[in-house]
Amino acid sequence: MNINQVREHLHRLIDEVDDIYVLNGLYRNLVADKRQREEYEREQSEKAEKGAKKRK
């Protein structure tokens, strides 16, 4: 393997690592968004239940 082949291979590996890094970041953001949405929905549900109890 000559130096140009090694460089090319190295650049491909770096690109793959970059892709993995970006995908992991996107995944973490999606998980955090889902967690926030579920928490918000839970809070809204609790407020609705309390409101229903007060009306009784």
mmCIF file of N, CA, C and O in Angstrom:
data_model
loop_
_atom_site.group_PDB
_atom_site.id
_atom_site.type_symbol
_atom_site.label_atom_id
_atom_site.label_comp_id
_atom_site.label_asym_id
_atom_site.label_seq_id
_atom_site.Cartn_x
_atom_site.Cartn_y
_atom_site.Cartn_z
ATOM 1 N N MET A 1 0.858 -1.170 0.000
ATOM 2 C CA MET A 1 0.000 0.000 0.000
ATOM 3 C C MET A 1 0.908 1.238 0.000
ATOM 4 O O MET A 1 1.757 1.386 0.869
ATOM 5 N N ASN A 2 0.721 2.100 -0.966
ATOM 6 C CA ASN A 2 1.555 3.295 -1.006
ATOM 7 C C ASN A 2 0.929 4.417 -0.158
ATOM 8 O O ASN A 2 -0.186 4.288 0.330
ATOM 9 N N ILE A 3 1.645 5.501 -0.048
ATOM 10 C CA ILE A 3 1.215 6.587 0.834
ATOM 11 C C ILE A 3 -0.115 7.190 0.392
ATOM 12 O O ILE A 3 -0.951 7.554 1.226
ATOM 13 N N ASN A 4 -0.342 7.287 -0.912
ATOM 14 C CA ASN A 4 -1.612 7.835 -1.396
ATOM 15 C C ASN A 4 -2.790 6.939 -1.042
ATOM 16 O O ASN A 4 -3.863 7.429 -0.688
ATOM 17 N N GLN A 5 -2.595 5.651 -1.119
ATOM 18 C CA GLN A 5 -3.650 4.713 -0.730
ATOM 19 C C GLN A 5 -3.937 4.807 0.768
ATOM 20 O O GLN A 5 -5.085 4.743 1.196
ATOM 21 N N VAL A 6 -2.866 4.949 1.545
ATOM 22 C CA VAL A 6 -3.030 5.074 2.997
ATOM 23 C C VAL A 6 -3.804 6.353 3.319
ATOM 24 O O VAL A 6 -4.727 6.354 4.146
ATOM 25 N N ARG A 7 -3.459 7.455 2.672
ATOM 26 C CA ARG A 7 -4.166 8.724 2.891
ATOM 27 C C ARG A 7 -5.645 8.602 2.526
ATOM 28 O O ARG A 7 -6.523 9.063 3.248
ATOM 29 N N GLU A 8 -5.900 7.986 1.386
ATOM 30 C CA GLU A 8 -7.281 7.822 0.938
ATOM 31 C C GLU A 8 -8.078 6.988 1.933
ATOM 32 O O GLU A 8 -9.206 7.322 2.299
ATOM 33 N N HIS A 9 -7.483 5.911 2.378
ATOM 34 C CA HIS A 9 -8.138 5.044 3.353
ATOM 35 C C HIS A 9 -8.376 5.801 4.661
ATOM 36 O O HIS A 9 -9.462 5.699 5.256
ATOM 37 N N LEU A 10 -7.396 6.560 5.092
ATOM 38 C CA LEU A 10 -7.523 7.344 6.317
ATOM 39 C C LEU A 10 -8.657 8.362 6.190
ATOM 40 O O LEU A 10 -9.478 8.518 7.103
ATOM 41 N N HIS A 11 -8.765 9.031 5.067
ATOM 42 C CA HIS A 11 -9.827 10.008 4.855
ATOM 43 C C HIS A 11 -11.206 9.349 4.863
ATOM 44 O O HIS A 11 -12.160 9.902 5.417
ATOM 45 N N ARG A 12 -11.302 8.162 4.298
ATOM 46 C CA ARG A 12 -12.571 7.428 4.326
ATOM 47 C C ARG A 12 -12.946 7.061 5.752
ATOM 48 O O ARG A 12 -14.104 7.187 6.149
ATOM 49 N N LEU A 13 -11.968 6.620 6.528
ATOM 50 C CA LEU A 13 -12.234 6.275 7.925
ATOM 51 C C LEU A 13 -12.669 7.506 8.722
ATOM 52 O O LEU A 13 -13.590 7.440 9.534
ATOM 53 N N ILE A 14 -12.011 8.624 8.482
ATOM 54 C CA ILE A 14 -12.375 9.870 9.167
ATOM 55 C C ILE A 14 -13.802 10.271 8.799
ATOM 56 O O ILE A 14 -14.584 10.677 9.668
ATOM 57 N N ASP A 15 -14.153 10.140 7.534
ATOM 58 C CA ASP A 15 -15.522 10.446 7.104
ATOM 59 C C ASP A 15 -16.532 9.544 7.803
ATOM 60 O O ASP A 15 -17.601 9.995 8.226
ATOM 61 N N GLU A 16 -16.210 8.273 7.940
ATOM 62 C CA GLU A 16 -17.105 7.341 8.624
ATOM 63 C C GLU A 16 -17.268 7.723 10.091
ATOM 64 O O GLU A 16 -18.371 7.692 10.623
ATOM 65 N N VAL A 17 -16.169 8.087 10.735
ATOM 66 C CA VAL A 17 -16.234 8.499 12.137
ATOM 67 C C VAL A 17 -17.082 9.761 12.268
ATOM 68 O O VAL A 17 -17.914 9.877 13.170
ATOM 69 N N ASP A 18 -16.893 10.718 11.355
ATOM 70 C CA ASP A 18 -17.711 11.931 11.365
ATOM 71 C C ASP A 18 -19.191 11.599 11.220
ATOM 72 O O ASP A 18 -20.042 12.166 11.916
ATOM 73 N N ASP A 19 -19.522 10.702 10.304
ATOM 74 C CA ASP A 19 -20.914 10.299 10.106
ATOM 75 C C ASP A 19 -21.487 9.687 11.387
ATOM 76 O O ASP A 19 -22.616 9.993 11.781
ATOM 77 N N ILE A 20 -20.726 8.828 12.018
ATOM 78 C CA ILE A 20 -21.174 8.187 13.258
ATOM 79 C C ILE A 20 -21.381 9.240 14.343
ATOM 80 O O ILE A 20 -22.374 9.216 15.072
ATOM 81 N N TYR A 21 -20.461 10.184 14.438
ATOM 82 C CA TYR A 21 -20.565 11.245 15.434
ATOM 83 C C TYR A 21 -21.843 12.060 15.216
ATOM 84 O O TYR A 21 -22.591 12.346 16.152
ATOM 85 N N VAL A 22 -22.119 12.428 13.968
ATOM 86 C CA VAL A 22 -23.323 13.204 13.642
ATOM 87 C C VAL A 22 -24.575 12.393 13.958
ATOM 88 O O VAL A 22 -25.528 12.912 14.561
ATOM 89 N N LEU A 23 -24.593 11.130 13.568
ATOM 90 C CA LEU A 23 -25.759 10.286 13.835
ATOM 91 C C LEU A 23 -25.995 10.114 15.333
ATOM 92 O O LEU A 23 -27.136 10.143 15.791
ATOM 93 N N ASN A 24 -24.934 9.959 16.096
ATOM 94 C CA ASN A 24 -25.080 9.844 17.546
ATOM 95 C C ASN A 24 -25.651 11.122 18.137
ATOM 96 O O ASN A 24 -26.493 11.086 19.037
ATOM 97 N N GLY A 25 -25.209 12.275 17.628
ATOM 98 C CA GLY A 25 -25.736 13.555 18.093
ATOM 99 C C GLY A 25 -27.217 13.694 17.778
ATOM 100 O O GLY A 25 -28.012 14.138 18.615
ATOM 101 N N LEU A 26 -27.605 13.310 16.571
ATOM 102 C CA LEU A 26 -29.013 13.354 16.191
ATOM 103 C C LEU A 26 -29.843 12.432 17.074
ATOM 104 O O LEU A 26 -30.938 12.790 17.518
ATOM 105 N N TYR A 27 -29.322 11.250 17.334
ATOM 106 C CA TYR A 27 -30.029 10.291 18.182
ATOM 107 C C TYR A 27 -30.221 10.852 19.593
ATOM 108 O O TYR A 27 -31.313 10.784 20.149
ATOM 109 N N ARG A 28 -29.168 11.438 20.154
ATOM 110 C CA ARG A 28 -29.276 12.020 21.500
ATOM 111 C C ARG A 28 -30.308 13.134 21.525
ATOM 112 O O ARG A 28 -31.088 13.243 22.479
ATOM 113 N N ASN A 29 -30.343 13.965 20.478
ATOM 114 C CA ASN A 29 -31.334 15.042 20.416
ATOM 115 C C ASN A 29 -32.751 14.486 20.327
ATOM 116 O O ASN A 29 -33.657 14.998 20.990
ATOM 117 N N LEU A 30 -32.940 13.455 19.526
ATOM 118 C CA LEU A 30 -34.266 12.861 19.405
ATOM 119 C C LEU A 30 -34.724 12.247 20.721
ATOM 120 O O LEU A 30 -35.882 12.389 21.115
ATOM 121 N N VAL A 31 -33.823 11.574 21.406
ATOM 122 C CA VAL A 31 -34.165 10.965 22.697
ATOM 123 C C VAL A 31 -34.515 12.049 23.713
ATOM 124 O O VAL A 31 -35.490 11.924 24.467
ATOM 125 N N ALA A 32 -33.742 13.137 23.743
ATOM 126 C CA ALA A 32 -34.015 14.233 24.676
ATOM 127 C C ALA A 32 -35.361 14.885 24.348
ATOM 128 O O ALA A 32 -36.143 15.185 25.266
ATOM 129 N N ASP A 33 -35.651 15.088 23.072
ATOM 130 C CA ASP A 33 -36.941 15.665 22.677
ATOM 131 C C ASP A 33 -38.091 14.765 23.092
ATOM 132 O O ASP A 33 -39.115 15.232 23.588
ATOM 133 N N LYS A 34 -37.931 13.474 22.897
ATOM 134 C CA LYS A 34 -38.978 12.522 23.280
ATOM 135 C C LYS A 34 -39.196 12.553 24.783
ATOM 136 O O LYS A 34 -40.335 12.559 25.252
ATOM 137 N N ARG A 35 -38.120 12.591 25.541
ATOM 138 C CA ARG A 35 -38.210 12.632 26.997
ATOM 139 C C ARG A 35 -38.947 13.905 27.446
ATOM 140 O O ARG A 35 -39.824 13.847 28.312
ATOM 141 N N GLN A 36 -38.597 15.047 26.847
ATOM 142 C CA GLN A 36 -39.262 16.311 27.205
ATOM 143 C C GLN A 36 -40.740 16.268 26.847
ATOM 144 O O GLN A 36 -41.586 16.720 27.620
ATOM 145 N N ARG A 37 -41.066 15.742 25.670
ATOM 146 C CA ARG A 37 -42.465 15.659 25.246
ATOM 147 C C ARG A 37 -43.264 14.773 26.186
ATOM 148 O O ARG A 37 -44.374 15.114 26.603
ATOM 149 N N GLU A 38 -42.697 13.623 26.563
ATOM 150 C CA GLU A 38 -43.396 12.715 27.473
ATOM 151 C C GLU A 38 -43.598 13.363 28.836
ATOM 152 O O GLU A 38 -44.656 13.225 29.453
ATOM 153 N N GLU A 39 -42.591 14.093 29.324
ATOM 154 C CA GLU A 39 -42.710 14.786 30.603
ATOM 155 C C GLU A 39 -43.798 15.859 30.536
ATOM 156 O O GLU A 39 -44.616 15.985 31.451
ATOM 157 N N TYR A 40 -43.809 16.628 29.443
ATOM 158 C CA TYR A 40 -44.825 17.659 29.261
ATOM 159 C C TYR A 40 -46.223 17.041 29.226
ATOM 160 O O TYR A 40 -47.154 17.538 29.878
ATOM 161 N N GLU A 41 -46.378 15.958 28.470
ATOM 162 C CA GLU A 41 -47.675 15.293 28.384
ATOM 163 C C GLU A 41 -48.107 14.748 29.730
ATOM 164 O O GLU A 41 -49.293 14.817 30.090
ATOM 165 N N ARG A 42 -47.177 14.226 30.503
ATOM 166 C CA ARG A 42 -47.484 13.716 31.831
ATOM 167 C C ARG A 42 -47.948 14.852 32.737
ATOM 168 O O ARG A 42 -48.934 14.726 33.473
ATOM 169 N N GLU A 43 -47.244 15.992 32.677
ATOM 170 C CA GLU A 43 -47.632 17.151 33.485
ATOM 171 C C GLU A 43 -49.019 17.648 33.085
ATOM 172 O O GLU A 43 -49.829 17.983 33.956
ATOM 173 N N GLN A 44 -49.292 17.703 31.785
ATOM 174 C CA GLN A 44 -50.602 18.152 31.319
ATOM 175 C C GLN A 44 -51.700 17.200 31.778
ATOM 176 O O GLN A 44 -52.784 17.625 32.165
ATOM 177 N N SER A 45 -51.415 15.924 31.754
ATOM 178 C CA SER A 45 -52.380 14.926 32.194
ATOM 179 C C SER A 45 -52.660 15.094 33.691
ATOM 180 O O SER A 45 -53.813 15.034 34.123
ATOM 181 N N GLU A 46 -51.620 15.314 34.473
ATOM 182 C CA GLU A 46 -51.790 15.518 35.922
ATOM 183 C C GLU A 46 -52.604 16.774 36.197
ATOM 184 O O GLU A 46 -53.478 16.784 37.066
ATOM 185 N N LYS A 47 -52.341 17.855 35.454
ATOM 186 C CA LYS A 47 -53.110 19.093 35.627
ATOM 187 C C LYS A 47 -54.574 18.862 35.286
ATOM 188 O O LYS A 47 -55.473 19.367 35.964
ATOM 189 N N ALA A 48 -54.827 18.122 34.224
ATOM 190 C CA ALA A 48 -56.204 17.840 33.816
ATOM 191 C C ALA A 48 -56.921 17.024 34.882
ATOM 192 O O ALA A 48 -58.091 17.275 35.189
ATOM 193 N N GLU A 49 -56.227 16.058 35.467
ATOM 194 C CA GLU A 49 -56.830 15.236 36.521
ATOM 195 C C GLU A 49 -57.148 16.084 37.745
ATOM 196 O O GLU A 49 -58.209 15.944 38.345
ATOM 197 N N LYS A 50 -56.241 16.968 38.124
ATOM 198 C CA LYS A 50 -56.478 17.842 39.281
ATOM 199 C C LYS A 50 -57.647 18.772 39.004
ATOM 200 O O LYS A 50 -58.467 19.036 39.897
ATOM 201 N N GLY A 51 -57.726 19.292 37.784
ATOM 202 C CA GLY A 51 -58.832 20.163 37.410
ATOM 203 C C GLY A 51 -60.163 19.437 37.458
ATOM 204 O O GLY A 51 -61.167 19.987 37.901
ATOM 205 N N ALA A 52 -60.178 18.187 37.048
ATOM 206 C CA ALA A 52 -61.393 17.386 37.071
ATOM 207 C C ALA A 52 -61.815 17.102 38.505
ATOM 208 O O ALA A 52 -63.014 17.121 38.828
ATOM 209 N N LYS A 53 -60.874 16.872 39.392
ATOM 210 C CA LYS A 53 -61.186 16.604 40.801
ATOM 211 C C LYS A 53 -61.741 17.853 41.472
ATOM 212 O O LYS A 53 -62.635 17.760 42.302
ATOM 213 N N LYS A 54 -61.213 19.024 41.127
ATOM 214 C CA LYS A 54 -61.691 20.268 41.737
ATOM 215 C C LYS A 54 -63.130 20.574 41.333
ATOM 216 O O LYS A 54 -63.889 21.130 42.085
ATOM 217 N N ARG A 55 -63.494 20.193 40.113
ATOM 218 C CA ARG A 55 -64.840 20.466 39.612
ATOM 219 C C ARG A 55 -65.880 19.595 40.272
ATOM 220 O O ARG A 55 -67.063 19.914 40.249
ATOM 221 N N LYS A 56 -65.476 18.487 40.847
ATOM 222 C CA LYS A 56 -66.440 17.548 41.461
ATOM 223 C C LYS A 56 -66.952 18.057 42.750
ATOM 224 O O LYS A 56 -66.945 18.769 43.479
#
